[in-house]
XYZ file of C-alpha atoms in Angstrom:
73
model
C 0.000 0.000 0.000
C 1.194 3.461 -0.861
C 1.495 5.851 2.029
C -0.496 9.069 1.958
C 0.834 12.394 3.078
C -1.170 14.054 5.831
C -1.082 17.812 6.197
C -2.345 19.574 9.295
C -3.853 22.939 8.426
C -3.693 26.010 10.618
C -7.125 27.038 9.326
C -10.110 25.117 7.989
C -9.655 24.300 4.295
C -12.545 24.988 1.914
C -12.489 21.569 0.229
C -11.035 18.074 0.357
C -11.388 15.785 3.351
C -11.859 17.254 6.813
C -11.182 15.320 10.028
C -13.520 16.515 12.764
C -12.806 15.075 16.239
C -16.022 15.161 18.266
C -16.829 13.695 21.668
C -20.521 14.682 21.544
C -23.046 16.188 19.149
C -22.741 19.505 20.984
C -19.019 19.700 20.104
C -19.635 20.560 16.460
C -20.230 24.266 17.162
C -17.017 24.575 19.199
C -14.823 22.312 17.052
C -15.969 23.522 13.654
C -16.940 27.188 13.903
C -15.575 27.882 10.413
C -17.887 25.344 8.762
C -20.880 26.920 7.113
C -24.324 26.193 8.509
C -25.176 23.745 5.699
C -22.095 21.605 6.402
C -22.700 21.637 10.178
C -26.347 20.686 9.614
C -25.384 17.865 7.229
C -22.929 16.406 9.765
C -25.442 16.781 12.611
C -28.206 15.061 10.590
C -25.906 12.240 9.475
C -24.714 11.568 13.039
C -28.307 11.502 14.316
C -29.497 9.237 11.482
C -26.684 6.770 12.192
C -27.245 7.012 15.952
C -23.508 7.686 16.207
C -22.252 6.798 19.705
C -19.190 9.119 20.007
C -17.308 6.298 21.740
C -13.521 6.280 21.622
C -12.398 4.622 18.404
C -15.729 5.196 16.635
C -15.695 6.987 13.326
C -17.965 7.697 10.419
C -17.681 9.518 7.123
C -20.156 12.072 5.834
C -19.820 12.398 2.054
C -20.233 15.569 0.024
C -21.090 17.924 2.859
C -20.677 21.674 2.392
C -18.208 21.525 -0.481
C -16.006 18.877 1.131
C -15.379 15.542 -0.514
C -15.914 14.031 2.933
C -15.964 14.898 6.618
C -14.649 12.177 8.919
C -15.902 12.204 12.505
C-alpha cells in the first residue's frame, strides 16, 4: 500500500477531506466554527441518522457535505 501524506492545516480548508474530532453532538459548534451552517447541519443530521455513539475509536464519514469531498468524525 502506498502511504499518503497528511497535512495539518492552521485554518479550515474549503475543500477536500476534513477530520472533525467530536466527543458529543454539541461539540460541532465549538470544534468547527468555520464550517458553514449547511455543512454543520449535514454532519449533525448524518450523526443523528446513524445514531452515532461518540465512543472512543468510533468513526464515520459524511460524504459531500458543504463543499467537502468528505468529513470524517
